[in-house]
Amino acid sequence: MQLIRFNRGEYRTFPSTEEVRNHHFSAQDQAHLASNRNRVVSGTPEQVHAQFTQLAADYGVDEITVVTITADFQDRLRSYELLAEAFELTPTPAKHEAQLAWLNGCTLTPNRAHDFASTI
């Protein structure tokens, strides 16, 4: 839904799950979303692990920056926890606390994605 808003030049807060569930997507909206499916990584932790592993192999990289976009901070945090578990990552306590403090005080926007990536 946010992608559709961006396409229309509407830059608002990210929609809640309830807003998305209650939104009527036109045929044009559905076509736009379908054409962008390959830009999204989603699924179970195992599926996401496989998708990112393939993406890294396809591009010949050993590191990928991830930005989870959700309306709810706790959902965003949980997605990062699931990613860490899927990739068997273990943060150092001090760095982890600093990251949480930083995340709790900001809203990620396209302009701040680089700032986020550089803190992790």
Tab-separated table of N, CA and C in Angstrom:
chain	number	residue	atom	x	y	z
A	1	MET	N	0.831	-1.183	0.000
A	1	MET	CA	0.000	0.000	0.000
A	1	MET	C	0.884	1.257	0.000
A	2	GLN	N	1.979	1.217	0.752
A	2	GLN	CA	2.872	2.373	0.779
A	2	GLN	C	3.493	2.598	-0.592
A	3	LEU	N	3.821	1.522	-1.279
A	3	LEU	CA	4.378	1.636	-2.620
A	3	LEU	C	3.386	2.318	-3.560
A	4	ILE	N	2.128	1.986	-3.428
A	4	ILE	CA	1.092	2.619	-4.241
A	4	ILE	C	1.014	4.110	-3.904
A	5	ARG	N	1.077	4.428	-2.619
A	5	ARG	CA	1.054	5.841	-2.205
A	5	ARG	C	2.245	6.592	-2.792
A	6	PHE	N	3.441	6.011	-2.695
A	6	PHE	CA	4.633	6.662	-3.242
A	6	PHE	C	4.462	6.902	-4.739
A	7	ASN	N	3.925	5.930	-5.433
A	7	ASN	CA	3.716	6.041	-6.867
A	7	ASN	C	2.780	7.203	-7.200
A	8	ARG	N	1.870	7.511	-6.308
A	8	ARG	CA	0.924	8.622	-6.497
A	8	ARG	C	1.481	9.949	-5.988
A	9	GLY	N	2.693	9.921	-5.434
A	9	GLY	CA	3.280	11.136	-4.870
A	9	GLY	C	2.766	11.452	-3.477
A	10	GLU	N	2.206	10.452	-2.799
A	10	GLU	CA	1.691	10.628	-1.438
A	10	GLU	C	2.723	10.095	-0.449
A	11	TYR	N	3.280	10.982	0.354
A	11	TYR	CA	4.310	10.587	1.314
A	11	TYR	C	3.758	10.769	2.725
A	12	ARG	N	3.170	9.693	3.229
A	12	ARG	CA	2.548	9.696	4.554
A	12	ARG	C	3.206	8.621	5.412
A	13	THR	N	2.756	8.518	6.643
A	13	THR	CA	3.260	7.461	7.504
A	13	THR	C	2.867	6.106	6.923
A	14	PHE	N	3.603	5.098	7.303
A	14	PHE	CA	3.325	3.764	6.785
A	14	PHE	C	2.004	3.262	7.326
A	15	PRO	N	1.236	2.571	6.494
A	15	PRO	CA	-0.086	2.107	6.925
A	15	PRO	C	0.029	0.966	7.931
A	16	SER	N	-0.932	0.911	8.813
A	16	SER	CA	-0.998	-0.189	9.776
A	16	SER	C	-1.523	-1.432	9.056
A	17	THR	N	-1.356	-2.566	9.707
A	17	THR	CA	-1.886	-3.811	9.155
A	17	THR	C	-3.386	-3.697	8.946
A	18	GLU	N	-4.060	-3.066	9.888
A	18	GLU	CA	-5.517	-2.900	9.784
A	18	GLU	C	-5.889	-2.043	8.574
A	19	GLU	N	-5.136	-0.954	8.353
A	19	GLU	CA	-5.414	-0.110	7.187
A	19	GLU	C	-5.273	-0.898	5.888
A	20	VAL	N	-4.242	-1.712	5.805
A	20	VAL	CA	-4.010	-2.497	4.596
A	20	VAL	C	-5.121	-3.522	4.410
A	21	ARG	N	-5.491	-4.186	5.501
A	21	ARG	CA	-6.566	-5.188	5.406
A	21	ARG	C	-7.890	-4.575	4.956
A	22	ASN	N	-8.155	-3.344	5.377
A	22	ASN	CA	-9.429	-2.699	5.070
A	22	ASN	C	-9.416	-1.902	3.760
A	23	HIS	N	-8.265	-1.806	3.127
A	23	HIS	CA	-8.152	-1.022	1.902
A	23	HIS	C	-8.644	-1.826	0.701
A	24	HIS	N	-9.397	-1.185	-0.162
A	24	HIS	CA	-9.818	-1.825	-1.411
A	24	HIS	C	-8.772	-1.500	-2.473
A	25	PHE	N	-8.087	-2.514	-2.953
A	25	PHE	CA	-7.072	-2.327	-3.975
A	25	PHE	C	-7.714	-2.457	-5.346
A	26	SER	N	-7.565	-1.422	-6.144
A	26	SER	CA	-8.120	-1.452	-7.498
A	26	SER	C	-7.318	-2.435	-8.346
A	27	ALA	N	-7.832	-2.726	-9.518
A	27	ALA	CA	-7.112	-3.605	-10.444
A	27	ALA	C	-5.760	-2.987	-10.806
A	28	GLN	N	-5.729	-1.680	-10.958
A	28	GLN	CA	-4.480	-0.976	-11.265
A	28	GLN	C	-3.496	-1.103	-10.090
A	29	ASP	N	-3.997	-0.947	-8.857
A	29	ASP	CA	-3.160	-1.112	-7.670
A	29	ASP	C	-2.569	-2.518	-7.625
A	30	GLN	N	-3.405	-3.505	-7.869
A	30	GLN	CA	-2.968	-4.901	-7.822
A	30	GLN	C	-1.909	-5.186	-8.893
A	31	ALA	N	-2.083	-4.616	-10.064
A	31	ALA	CA	-1.106	-4.803	-11.132
A	31	ALA	C	0.227	-4.150	-10.755
A	32	HIS	N	0.139	-2.961	-10.165
A	32	HIS	CA	1.359	-2.259	-9.737
A	32	HIS	C	2.098	-3.079	-8.678
A	33	LEU	N	1.380	-3.619	-7.710
A	33	LEU	CA	1.996	-4.439	-6.673
A	33	LEU	C	2.613	-5.702	-7.268
A	34	ALA	N	1.912	-6.344	-8.172
A	34	ALA	CA	2.413	-7.571	-8.790
A	34	ALA	C	3.707	-7.308	-9.560
A	35	SER	N	3.786	-6.153	-10.223
A	35	SER	CA	4.984	-5.843	-11.005
A	35	SER	C	6.188	-5.537	-10.116
A	36	ASN	N	5.956	-5.309	-8.835
A	36	ASN	CA	7.046	-4.999	-7.910
A	36	ASN	C	7.364	-6.142	-6.951
A	37	ARG	N	6.719	-7.282	-7.094
A	37	ARG	CA	6.933	-8.409	-6.177
A	37	ARG	C	8.393	-8.830	-6.102
A	38	ASN	N	9.109	-8.737	-7.231
A	38	ASN	CA	10.503	-9.172	-7.226
A	38	ASN	C	11.428	-8.218	-6.471
A	39	ARG	N	10.915	-7.096	-6.005
A	39	ARG	CA	11.706	-6.140	-5.224
A	39	ARG	C	11.566	-6.370	-3.726
A	40	VAL	N	10.747	-7.358	-3.339
A	40	VAL	CA	10.438	-7.594	-1.933
A	40	VAL	C	10.931	-8.972	-1.525
A	41	VAL	N	11.564	-9.028	-0.369
A	41	VAL	CA	11.949	-10.307	0.217
A	41	VAL	C	11.010	-10.530	1.391
A	42	SER	N	10.290	-11.650	1.366
A	42	SER	CA	9.346	-11.940	2.442
A	42	SER	C	9.131	-13.430	2.559
A	43	GLY	N	8.571	-13.844	3.684
A	43	GLY	CA	8.268	-15.248	3.912
A	43	GLY	C	8.674	-15.676	5.300
A	44	THR	N	8.801	-16.978	5.487
A	44	THR	CA	9.251	-17.517	6.770
A	44	THR	C	10.737	-17.194	6.925
A	45	PRO	N	11.276	-17.306	8.132
A	45	PRO	CA	12.720	-17.073	8.286
A	45	PRO	C	13.564	-17.923	7.329
A	46	GLU	N	13.170	-19.164	7.127
A	46	GLU	CA	13.915	-20.040	6.221
A	46	GLU	C	13.826	-19.557	4.777
A	47	GLN	N	12.639	-19.124	4.371
A	47	GLN	CA	12.461	-18.616	3.006
A	47	GLN	C	13.243	-17.323	2.795
A	48	VAL	N	13.202	-16.444	3.782
A	48	VAL	CA	13.926	-15.178	3.685
A	48	VAL	C	15.436	-15.439	3.637
A	49	HIS	N	15.903	-16.377	4.458
A	49	HIS	CA	17.324	-16.748	4.442
A	49	HIS	C	17.718	-17.215	3.039
A	50	ALA	N	16.909	-18.080	2.461
A	50	ALA	CA	17.203	-18.597	1.120
A	50	ALA	C	17.184	-17.478	0.078
A	51	GLN	N	16.223	-16.567	0.176
A	51	GLN	CA	16.119	-15.473	-0.792
A	51	GLN	C	17.325	-14.537	-0.697
A	52	PHE	N	17.725	-14.192	0.523
A	52	PHE	CA	18.886	-13.308	0.687
A	52	PHE	C	20.175	-14.008	0.276
A	53	THR	N	20.289	-15.281	0.571
A	53	THR	CA	21.478	-16.038	0.180
A	53	THR	C	21.585	-16.069	-1.344
A	54	GLN	N	20.463	-16.295	-2.017
A	54	GLN	CA	20.460	-16.301	-3.487
A	54	GLN	C	20.754	-14.911	-4.035
A	55	LEU	N	20.168	-13.900	-3.442
A	55	LEU	CA	20.403	-12.523	-3.880
A	55	LEU	C	21.883	-12.165	-3.769
A	56	ALA	N	22.507	-12.534	-2.647
A	56	ALA	CA	23.935	-12.272	-2.457
A	56	ALA	C	24.764	-13.016	-3.503
A	57	ALA	N	24.408	-14.256	-3.772
A	57	ALA	CA	25.129	-15.031	-4.779
A	57	ALA	C	24.954	-14.424	-6.171
A	58	ASP	N	23.734	-14.009	-6.479
A	58	ASP	CA	23.456	-13.414	-7.791
A	58	ASP	C	24.294	-12.159	-8.040
A	59	TYR	N	24.505	-11.367	-6.981
A	59	TYR	CA	25.244	-10.116	-7.114
A	59	TYR	C	26.704	-10.236	-6.707
A	60	GLY	N	27.112	-11.414	-6.228
A	60	GLY	CA	28.502	-11.619	-5.849
A	60	GLY	C	28.931	-10.779	-4.662
A	61	VAL	N	28.047	-10.652	-3.682
A	61	VAL	CA	28.362	-9.861	-2.488
A	61	VAL	C	28.334	-10.756	-1.253
A	62	ASP	N	28.986	-10.292	-0.196
A	62	ASP	CA	28.968	-11.059	1.042
A	62	ASP	C	28.253	-10.317	2.168
A	63	GLU	N	27.567	-9.234	1.797
A	63	GLU	CA	26.846	-8.450	2.799
A	63	GLU	C	25.639	-7.803	2.136
A	64	ILE	N	24.523	-7.784	2.851
A	64	ILE	CA	23.293	-7.167	2.356
A	64	ILE	C	22.747	-6.259	3.451
A	65	THR	N	22.310	-5.086	3.065
A	65	THR	CA	21.680	-4.161	3.999
A	65	THR	C	20.173	-4.353	3.913
A	66	VAL	N	19.532	-4.480	5.064
A	66	VAL	CA	18.092	-4.729	5.123
A	66	VAL	C	17.410	-3.586	5.852
A	67	VAL	N	16.319	-3.130	5.294
A	67	VAL	CA	15.469	-2.145	5.961
A	67	VAL	C	14.062	-2.702	5.966
A	68	THR	N	13.548	-2.968	7.154
A	68	THR	CA	12.176	-3.440	7.292
A	68	THR	C	11.280	-2.223	7.462
A	69	ILE	N	10.230	-2.170	6.675
A	69	ILE	CA	9.313	-1.041	6.730
A	69	ILE	C	7.991	-1.524	7.315
A	70	THR	N	7.700	-1.058	8.511
A	70	THR	CA	6.435	-1.380	9.170
A	70	THR	C	5.949	-0.142	9.896
A	71	ALA	N	4.664	-0.130	10.200
A	71	ALA	CA	4.097	0.984	10.955
A	71	ALA	C	4.438	0.873	12.435
A	72	ASP	N	4.662	-0.339	12.904
A	72	ASP	CA	4.871	-0.578	14.327
A	72	ASP	C	6.341	-0.885	14.621
A	73	PHE	N	6.923	-0.164	15.562
A	73	PHE	CA	8.327	-0.354	15.913
A	73	PHE	C	8.608	-1.775	16.376
A	74	GLN	N	7.746	-2.340	17.188
A	74	GLN	CA	7.970	-3.697	17.700
A	74	GLN	C	7.978	-4.725	16.568
A	75	ASP	N	7.140	-4.533	15.558
A	75	ASP	CA	7.154	-5.427	14.398
A	75	ASP	C	8.477	-5.314	13.646
A	76	ARG	N	8.961	-4.087	13.503
A	76	ARG	CA	10.240	-3.861	12.825
A	76	ARG	C	11.370	-4.536	13.601
A	77	LEU	N	11.380	-4.327	14.907
A	77	LEU	CA	12.403	-4.932	15.743
A	77	LEU	C	12.349	-6.460	15.651
A	78	ARG	N	11.149	-7.019	15.694
A	78	ARG	CA	11.006	-8.475	15.617
A	78	ARG	C	11.516	-9.007	14.283
A	79	SER	N	11.305	-8.263	13.201
A	79	SER	CA	11.802	-8.727	11.902
A	79	SER	C	13.324	-8.811	11.915
A	80	TYR	N	13.987	-7.844	12.565
A	80	TYR	CA	15.447	-7.882	12.659
A	80	TYR	C	15.907	-9.031	13.556
A	81	GLU	N	15.157	-9.299	14.615
A	81	GLU	CA	15.497	-10.433	15.470
A	81	GLU	C	15.385	-11.746	14.698
A	82	LEU	N	14.324	-11.889	13.908
A	82	LEU	CA	14.153	-13.100	13.103
A	82	LEU	C	15.267	-13.251	12.065
A	83	LEU	N	15.666	-12.141	11.462
A	83	LEU	CA	16.775	-12.189	10.517
A	83	LEU	C	18.070	-12.609	11.204
A	84	ALA	N	18.313	-12.034	12.377
A	84	ALA	CA	19.523	-12.385	13.129
A	84	ALA	C	19.527	-13.872	13.466
A	85	GLU	N	18.380	-14.384	13.880
A	85	GLU	CA	18.289	-15.815	14.193
A	85	GLU	C	18.493	-16.661	12.934
A	86	ALA	N	17.872	-16.277	11.834
A	86	ALA	CA	17.980	-17.052	10.593
A	86	ALA	C	19.418	-17.112	10.096
A	87	PHE	N	20.171	-16.032	10.305
A	87	PHE	CA	21.555	-15.979	9.842
A	87	PHE	C	22.557	-16.248	10.961
A	88	GLU	N	22.034	-16.683	12.123
A	88	GLU	CA	22.861	-17.032	13.276
A	88	GLU	C	23.824	-15.912	13.651
A	89	LEU	N	23.298	-14.687	13.710
A	89	LEU	CA	24.086	-13.517	14.095
A	89	LEU	C	23.945	-13.281	15.588
A	90	THR	N	25.032	-12.885	16.220
A	90	THR	CA	25.009	-12.602	17.652
A	90	THR	C	25.602	-11.215	17.876
A	91	PRO	N	24.771	-10.237	18.262
A	91	PRO	CA	25.315	-8.896	18.489
A	91	PRO	C	26.065	-8.833	19.816
A	92	THR	N	27.024	-7.932	19.871
A	92	THR	CA	27.656	-7.679	21.156
A	92	THR	C	26.682	-6.853	21.975
A	93	PRO	N	26.591	-7.063	23.292
A	93	PRO	CA	25.580	-6.359	24.099
A	93	PRO	C	25.613	-4.841	23.967
A	94	ALA	N	26.787	-4.220	24.010
A	94	ALA	CA	26.859	-2.752	23.945
A	94	ALA	C	26.364	-2.242	22.600
A	95	LYS	N	26.774	-2.883	21.540
A	95	LYS	CA	26.353	-2.446	20.210
A	95	LYS	C	24.853	-2.659	20.040
A	96	HIS	N	24.346	-3.786	20.539
A	96	HIS	CA	22.921	-4.091	20.438
A	96	HIS	C	22.095	-3.025	21.162
A	97	GLU	N	22.496	-2.635	22.348
A	97	GLU	CA	21.770	-1.613	23.109
A	97	GLU	C	21.791	-0.273	22.376
A	98	ALA	N	22.920	0.068	21.796
A	98	ALA	CA	23.017	1.332	21.051
A	98	ALA	C	22.096	1.309	19.833
A	99	GLN	N	22.036	0.172	19.142
A	99	GLN	CA	21.174	0.059	17.977
A	99	GLN	C	19.711	0.188	18.368
A	100	LEU	N	19.327	-0.474	19.465
A	100	LEU	CA	17.937	-0.394	19.913
A	100	LEU	C	17.572	1.029	20.302
A	101	ALA	N	18.469	1.696	20.991
A	101	ALA	CA	18.204	3.080	21.395
A	101	ALA	C	18.049	3.964	20.165
A	102	TRP	N	18.899	3.761	19.185
A	102	TRP	CA	18.822	4.558	17.968
A	102	TRP	C	17.523	4.277	17.237
A	103	LEU	N	17.182	2.988	17.073
A	103	LEU	CA	15.955	2.622	16.371
A	103	LEU	C	14.721	3.153	17.071
A	104	ASN	N	14.721	3.113	18.384
A	104	ASN	CA	13.558	3.552	19.142
A	104	ASN	C	13.301	5.048	18.987
A	105	GLY	N	14.327	5.796	18.653
A	105	GLY	CA	14.175	7.237	18.552
A	105	GLY	C	13.984	7.753	17.146
A	106	CYS	N	13.777	6.872	16.160
A	106	CYS	CA	13.677	7.378	14.794
A	106	CYS	C	12.594	6.660	14.012
A	107	THR	N	12.245	7.262	12.926
A	107	THR	CA	11.372	6.639	11.937
A	107	THR	C	12.215	6.502	10.690
A	108	LEU	N	12.289	5.310	10.150
A	108	LEU	CA	13.094	5.115	8.964
A	108	LEU	C	12.343	5.625	7.738
A	109	THR	N	13.004	6.424	6.968
A	109	THR	CA	12.476	6.922	5.714
A	109	THR	C	13.525	6.622	4.652
A	110	PRO	N	13.187	6.727	3.380
A	110	PRO	CA	14.206	6.459	2.360
A	110	PRO	C	15.471	7.285	2.561
A	111	ASN	N	15.340	8.524	3.022
A	111	ASN	CA	16.515	9.369	3.229
A	111	ASN	C	17.360	8.925	4.410
A	112	ARG	N	16.769	8.179	5.354
A	112	ARG	CA	17.515	7.770	6.534
A	112	ARG	C	17.961	6.321	6.467
A	113	ALA	N	17.644	5.619	5.374
A	113	ALA	CA	18.034	4.213	5.261
A	113	ALA	C	19.537	4.045	5.363
A	114	HIS	N	20.294	4.960	4.727
A	114	HIS	CA	21.744	4.865	4.784
A	114	HIS	C	22.231	5.058	6.221
A	115	ASP	N	21.623	6.002	6.960
A	115	ASP	CA	22.013	6.228	8.347
A	115	ASP	C	21.810	4.964	9.156
A	116	PHE	N	20.677	4.299	8.935
A	116	PHE	CA	20.380	3.070	9.657
A	116	PHE	C	21.407	2.002	9.327
A	117	ALA	N	21.661	1.819	8.057
A	117	ALA	CA	22.585	0.767	7.637
A	117	ALA	C	23.965	0.984	8.213
A	118	SER	N	24.383	2.225	8.338
A	118	SER	CA	25.725	2.486	8.837
A	118	SER	C	25.847	2.285	10.338
A	119	THR	N	24.715	2.174	11.054
A	119	THR	CA	24.788	1.981	12.502
A	119	THR	C	24.862	0.523	12.883
A	120	ILE	N	24.521	-0.363	11.976
A	120	ILE	CA	24.471	-1.800	12.312
A	120	ILE	C	25.789	-2.466	12.028
